[in-house]
PDB file of C-alpha atoms in Angstrom:
ATOM      1  CA  PRO A   1     131.597  50.507 126.644  1.00 57.00           C
ATOM      2  CA  SER A   2     131.565  47.746 124.058  1.00 66.00           C
ATOM      3  CA  ASP A   3     129.569  45.385 126.304  1.00 76.00           C
ATOM      4  CA  THR A   4     126.703  47.891 126.594  1.00 86.00           C
ATOM      5  CA  PRO A   5     123.844  46.778 124.335  1.00 89.00           C
ATOM      6  CA  PHE A   6     122.671  48.872 121.394  1.00 90.00           C
ATOM      7  CA  VAL A   7     119.081  49.593 122.474  1.00 92.00           C
ATOM      8  CA  ILE A   8     116.236  50.180 120.017  1.00 95.00           C
ATOM      9  CA  GLY A   9     113.467  51.702 122.088  1.00 95.00           C
ATOM     10  CA  ILE A  10     109.767  52.090 121.357  1.00 95.00           C
ATOM     11  CA  VAL A  11     107.592  54.672 123.097  1.00 94.00           C
ATOM     12  CA  GLY A  12     103.846  54.090 122.965  1.00 93.00           C
ATOM     13  CA  ASP A  13     101.891  51.422 121.110  1.00 92.00           C
ATOM     14  CA  ASP A  14     104.241  48.951 119.425  1.00 91.00           C
ATOM     15  CA  PRO A  15     103.402  48.682 115.693  1.00 90.00           C
ATOM     16  CA  PHE A  16     106.034  45.977 115.155  1.00 89.00           C
ATOM     17  CA  ASP A  17     104.564  43.194 117.353  1.00 85.00           C
ATOM     18  CA  SER A  18     107.330  40.618 117.845  1.00 88.00           C
ATOM     19  CA  TYR A  19     108.870  41.260 114.403  1.00 90.00           C
ATOM     20  CA  LEU A  20     111.479  43.740 115.658  1.00 92.00           C
ATOM     21  CA  ASP A  21     112.509  41.456 118.537  1.00 92.00           C
ATOM     22  CA  GLU A  22     112.930  38.512 116.166  1.00 92.00           C
ATOM     23  CA  THR A  23     114.880  40.644 113.680  1.00 92.00           C
ATOM     24  CA  VAL A  24     117.488  41.860 116.188  1.00 92.00           C
ATOM     25  CA  ARG A  25     117.820  38.654 118.243  1.00 92.00           C
ATOM     26  CA  GLY A  26     121.461  37.509 118.130  1.00 91.00           C
ATOM     27  CA  GLU A  27     122.529  40.474 115.953  1.00 91.00           C
ATOM     28  CA  LYS A  28     125.406  42.813 116.794  1.00 89.00           C
ATOM     29  CA  VAL A  29     126.477  46.347 115.804  1.00 85.00           C
ATOM     30  CA  ASN A  30     130.190  47.036 116.252  1.00 84.00           C
ATOM     31  CA  ASP A  31     130.408  44.053 118.646  1.00 88.00           C
ATOM     32  CA  ARG A  32     127.507  45.384 120.737  1.00 90.00           C
ATOM     33  CA  SER A  33     124.456  43.162 121.026  1.00 92.00           C
ATOM     34  CA  LEU A  34     121.174  44.588 119.722  1.00 92.00           C
ATOM     35  CA  THR A  35     118.166  44.625 122.010  1.00 93.00           C
ATOM     36  CA  THR A  36     114.673  46.148 122.009  1.00 94.00           C
ATOM     37  CA  GLN A  37     112.986  47.877 124.902  1.00 93.00           C
ATOM     38  CA  ARG A  38     109.484  49.284 125.279  1.00 93.00           C
ATOM     39  CA  PHE A  39     108.907  52.415 127.311  1.00 89.00           C
ATOM     40  CA  ARG A  40     105.644  53.224 129.004  1.00 82.00           C
ATOM     41  CA  ARG A  41     104.643  56.769 129.844  1.00 74.00           C
ATOM     42  CA  GLY A  42     106.893  58.206 132.523  1.00 71.00           C
ATOM     43  CA  ARG A  43     109.855  55.891 131.841  1.00 78.00           C
ATOM     44  CA  ASP A  44     113.052  57.546 130.640  1.00 79.00           C
ATOM     45  CA  PRO A  45     114.248  56.345 127.190  1.00 85.00           C
ATOM     46  CA  ARG A  46     117.580  58.179 127.288  1.00 78.00           C
ATOM     47  CA  ASN A  47     119.689  55.003 127.309  1.00 86.00           C
ATOM     48  CA  CYS A  48     118.500  54.156 123.775  1.00 92.00           C
ATOM     49  CA  SER A  49     120.587  54.420 120.643  1.00 92.00           C
ATOM     50  CA  ILE A  50     117.451  54.610 118.473  1.00 94.00           C
ATOM     51  CA  LEU A  51     114.000  55.600 119.735  1.00 96.00           C
ATOM     52  CA  PHE A  52     110.839  54.965 117.708  1.00 97.00           C
ATOM     53  CA  ILE A  53     107.978  57.215 118.822  1.00 96.00           C
ATOM     54  CA  SER A  54     104.631  55.627 118.010  1.00 95.00           C
ATOM     55  CA  GLN A  55     101.520  57.302 116.575  1.00 95.00           C
ATOM     56  CA  SER A  56      99.882  56.881 119.997  1.00 94.00           C
ATOM     57  CA  GLU A  57     102.322  59.505 121.335  1.00 95.00           C
ATOM     58  CA  ARG A  58     101.398  62.180 118.767  1.00 95.00           C
ATOM     59  CA  ASP A  59     100.426  64.716 121.463  1.00 95.00           C
ATOM     60  CA  ARG A  60     103.642  64.109 123.440  1.00 93.00           C
ATOM     61  CA  ALA A  61     106.130  63.694 120.567  1.00 95.00           C
ATOM     62  CA  ALA A  62     107.558  67.237 120.743  1.00 95.00           C
ATOM     63  CA  GLN A  63     108.040  66.886 124.523  1.00 94.00           C
ATOM     64  CA  ILE A  64     109.727  63.476 124.175  1.00 94.00           C
ATOM     65  CA  VAL A  65     112.111  64.874 121.538  1.00 94.00           C
ATOM     66  CA  SER A  66     112.791  67.944 123.686  1.00 94.00           C
ATOM     67  CA  ASN A  67     113.623  65.758 126.719  1.00 92.00           C
ATOM     68  CA  LEU A  68     116.311  64.013 124.639  1.00 93.00           C
ATOM     69  CA  LYS A  69     118.119  67.228 123.641  1.00 89.00           C
ATOM     70  CA  GLY A  70     121.861  66.888 124.111  1.00 86.00           C
ATOM     71  CA  ARG A  71     121.672  63.097 123.954  1.00 90.00           C
ATOM     72  CA  SER A  72     122.916  60.993 121.034  1.00 91.00           C
ATOM     73  CA  VAL A  73     119.582  59.237 120.530  1.00 95.00           C
ATOM     74  CA  LEU A  74     118.329  58.858 116.951  1.00 95.00           C
ATOM     75  CA  THR A  75     114.597  59.678 117.019  1.00 97.00           C
ATOM     76  CA  VAL A  76     112.331  58.053 114.421  1.00 97.00           C
ATOM     77  CA  SER A  77     108.555  58.217 113.941  1.00 97.00           C
ATOM     78  CA  ASP A  78     105.754  57.900 111.427  1.00 96.00           C
ATOM     79  CA  ILE A  79     103.873  60.797 113.031  1.00 97.00           C
ATOM     80  CA  ASP A  80     102.957  63.339 110.354  1.00 95.00           C
ATOM     81  CA  GLY A  81     105.167  66.424 110.765  1.00 95.00           C
ATOM     82  CA  PHE A  82     107.636  64.671 113.103  1.00 97.00           C
ATOM     83  CA  ALA A  83     110.683  66.273 111.441  1.00 96.00           C
ATOM     84  CA  ASP A  84     109.101  69.708 111.957  1.00 95.00           C
ATOM     85  CA  LEU A  85     108.666  68.887 115.678  1.00 94.00           C
ATOM     86  CA  GLY A  86     112.428  68.388 116.002  1.00 95.00           C
ATOM     87  CA  GLY A  87     112.451  64.646 115.331  1.00 96.00           C
ATOM     88  CA  MET A  88     115.315  63.282 113.239  1.00 97.00           C
ATOM     89  CA  ILE A  89     113.732  60.775 110.855  1.00 96.00           C
ATOM     90  CA  GLU A  90     110.079  60.937 109.821  1.00 97.00           C
ATOM     91  CA  LEU A  91     108.749  57.927 107.947  1.00 95.00           C
ATOM     92  CA  PHE A  92     105.929  58.575 105.486  1.00 95.00           C
ATOM     93  CA  ARG A  93     104.136  56.774 102.692  1.00 92.00           C
ATOM     94  CA  GLU A  94     104.362  58.050  99.124  1.00 91.00           C
ATOM     95  CA  LYS A  95     103.046  56.096  96.127  1.00 90.00           C
ATOM     96  CA  ASN A  96     102.873  52.889  98.203  1.00 90.00           C
ATOM     97  CA  LYS A  97     106.509  53.230  99.294  1.00 90.00           C
ATOM     98  CA  ILE A  98     107.911  54.137 102.686  1.00 90.00           C
ATOM     99  CA  ARG A  99     110.030  57.292 102.413  1.00 93.00           C
ATOM    100  CA  MET A 100     112.107  59.234 104.929  1.00 95.00           C
ATOM    101  CA  ARG A 101     112.248  62.896 105.767  1.00 96.00           C
ATOM    102  CA  ILE A 102     115.457  63.728 107.661  1.00 96.00           C
ATOM    103  CA  ASN A 103     115.906  66.746 109.924  1.00 96.00           C
ATOM    104  CA  LEU A 104     119.672  67.272 109.538  1.00 94.00           C
ATOM    105  CA  GLU A 105     119.761  70.084 112.072  1.00 94.00           C
ATOM    106  CA  ALA A 106     118.349  67.779 114.771  1.00 94.00           C
ATOM    107  CA  VAL A 107     120.735  64.976 113.762  1.00 95.00           C
ATOM    108  CA  ARG A 108     123.769  67.272 113.966  1.00 93.00           C
ATOM    109  CA  ALA A 109     122.619  68.773 117.291  1.00 93.00           C
ATOM    110  CA  ALA A 110     122.747  65.247 118.764  1.00 93.00           C
ATOM    111  CA  ASN A 111     126.293  64.739 117.425  1.00 93.00           C
ATOM    112  CA  LEU A 112     125.088  62.022 115.061  1.00 94.00           C
ATOM    113  CA  LYS A 113     125.863  61.557 111.370  1.00 92.00           C
ATOM    114  CA  VAL A 114     123.705  60.303 108.514  1.00 90.00           C
ATOM    115  CA  SER A 115     125.295  58.281 105.744  1.00 91.00           C
ATOM    116  CA  SER A 116     125.397  59.919 102.328  1.00 90.00           C
ATOM    117  CA  LYS A 117     123.669  56.804 100.930  1.00 90.00           C
ATOM    118  CA  LEU A 118     120.712  57.405 103.226  1.00 89.00           C
ATOM    119  CA  LEU A 119     120.622  61.114 102.370  1.00 89.00           C
ATOM    120  CA  ARG A 120     120.425  60.306  98.647  1.00 89.00           C
ATOM    121  CA  VAL A 121     117.143  58.410  99.107  1.00 88.00           C
ATOM    122  CA  ALA A 122     115.617  60.707 101.719  1.00 92.00           C
ATOM    123  CA  GLU A 123     113.921  64.073 101.646  1.00 91.00           C
ATOM    124  CA  VAL A 124     116.119  66.431 103.653  1.00 92.00           C
ATOM    125  CA  LYS A 125     114.503  69.131 105.786  1.00 84.00           C
ATOM    126  CA  HIS A 126     116.757  72.193 105.938  1.00 68.00           C
TER     127      HIS A 126
END
């Protein structure tokens, strides 16, 4: 429904401090309000639209991604090898720039689409 908020979830240690909250406050996506939510171990993040999996969850990342199979949740992390674990967008640093590695198979399996503009600037894992 259009009154359901667009939830950006964070699992594990929050690397954004209050910056993410301040950035989304009052913003909307397709008339849905944006909100952030932090998930502690054992809490179910399946109501998220986007889920950031923190470095602190490195040992559990594959399990978290696996638990979301069949759900339209965009998974993002800066954990090295995240795209190989089945995550959708892996953030990594290259020459002092943040780059993205996109696992298209995982994105498609969740019935999500990635814009062609984003694909042009990302490394695509086939």
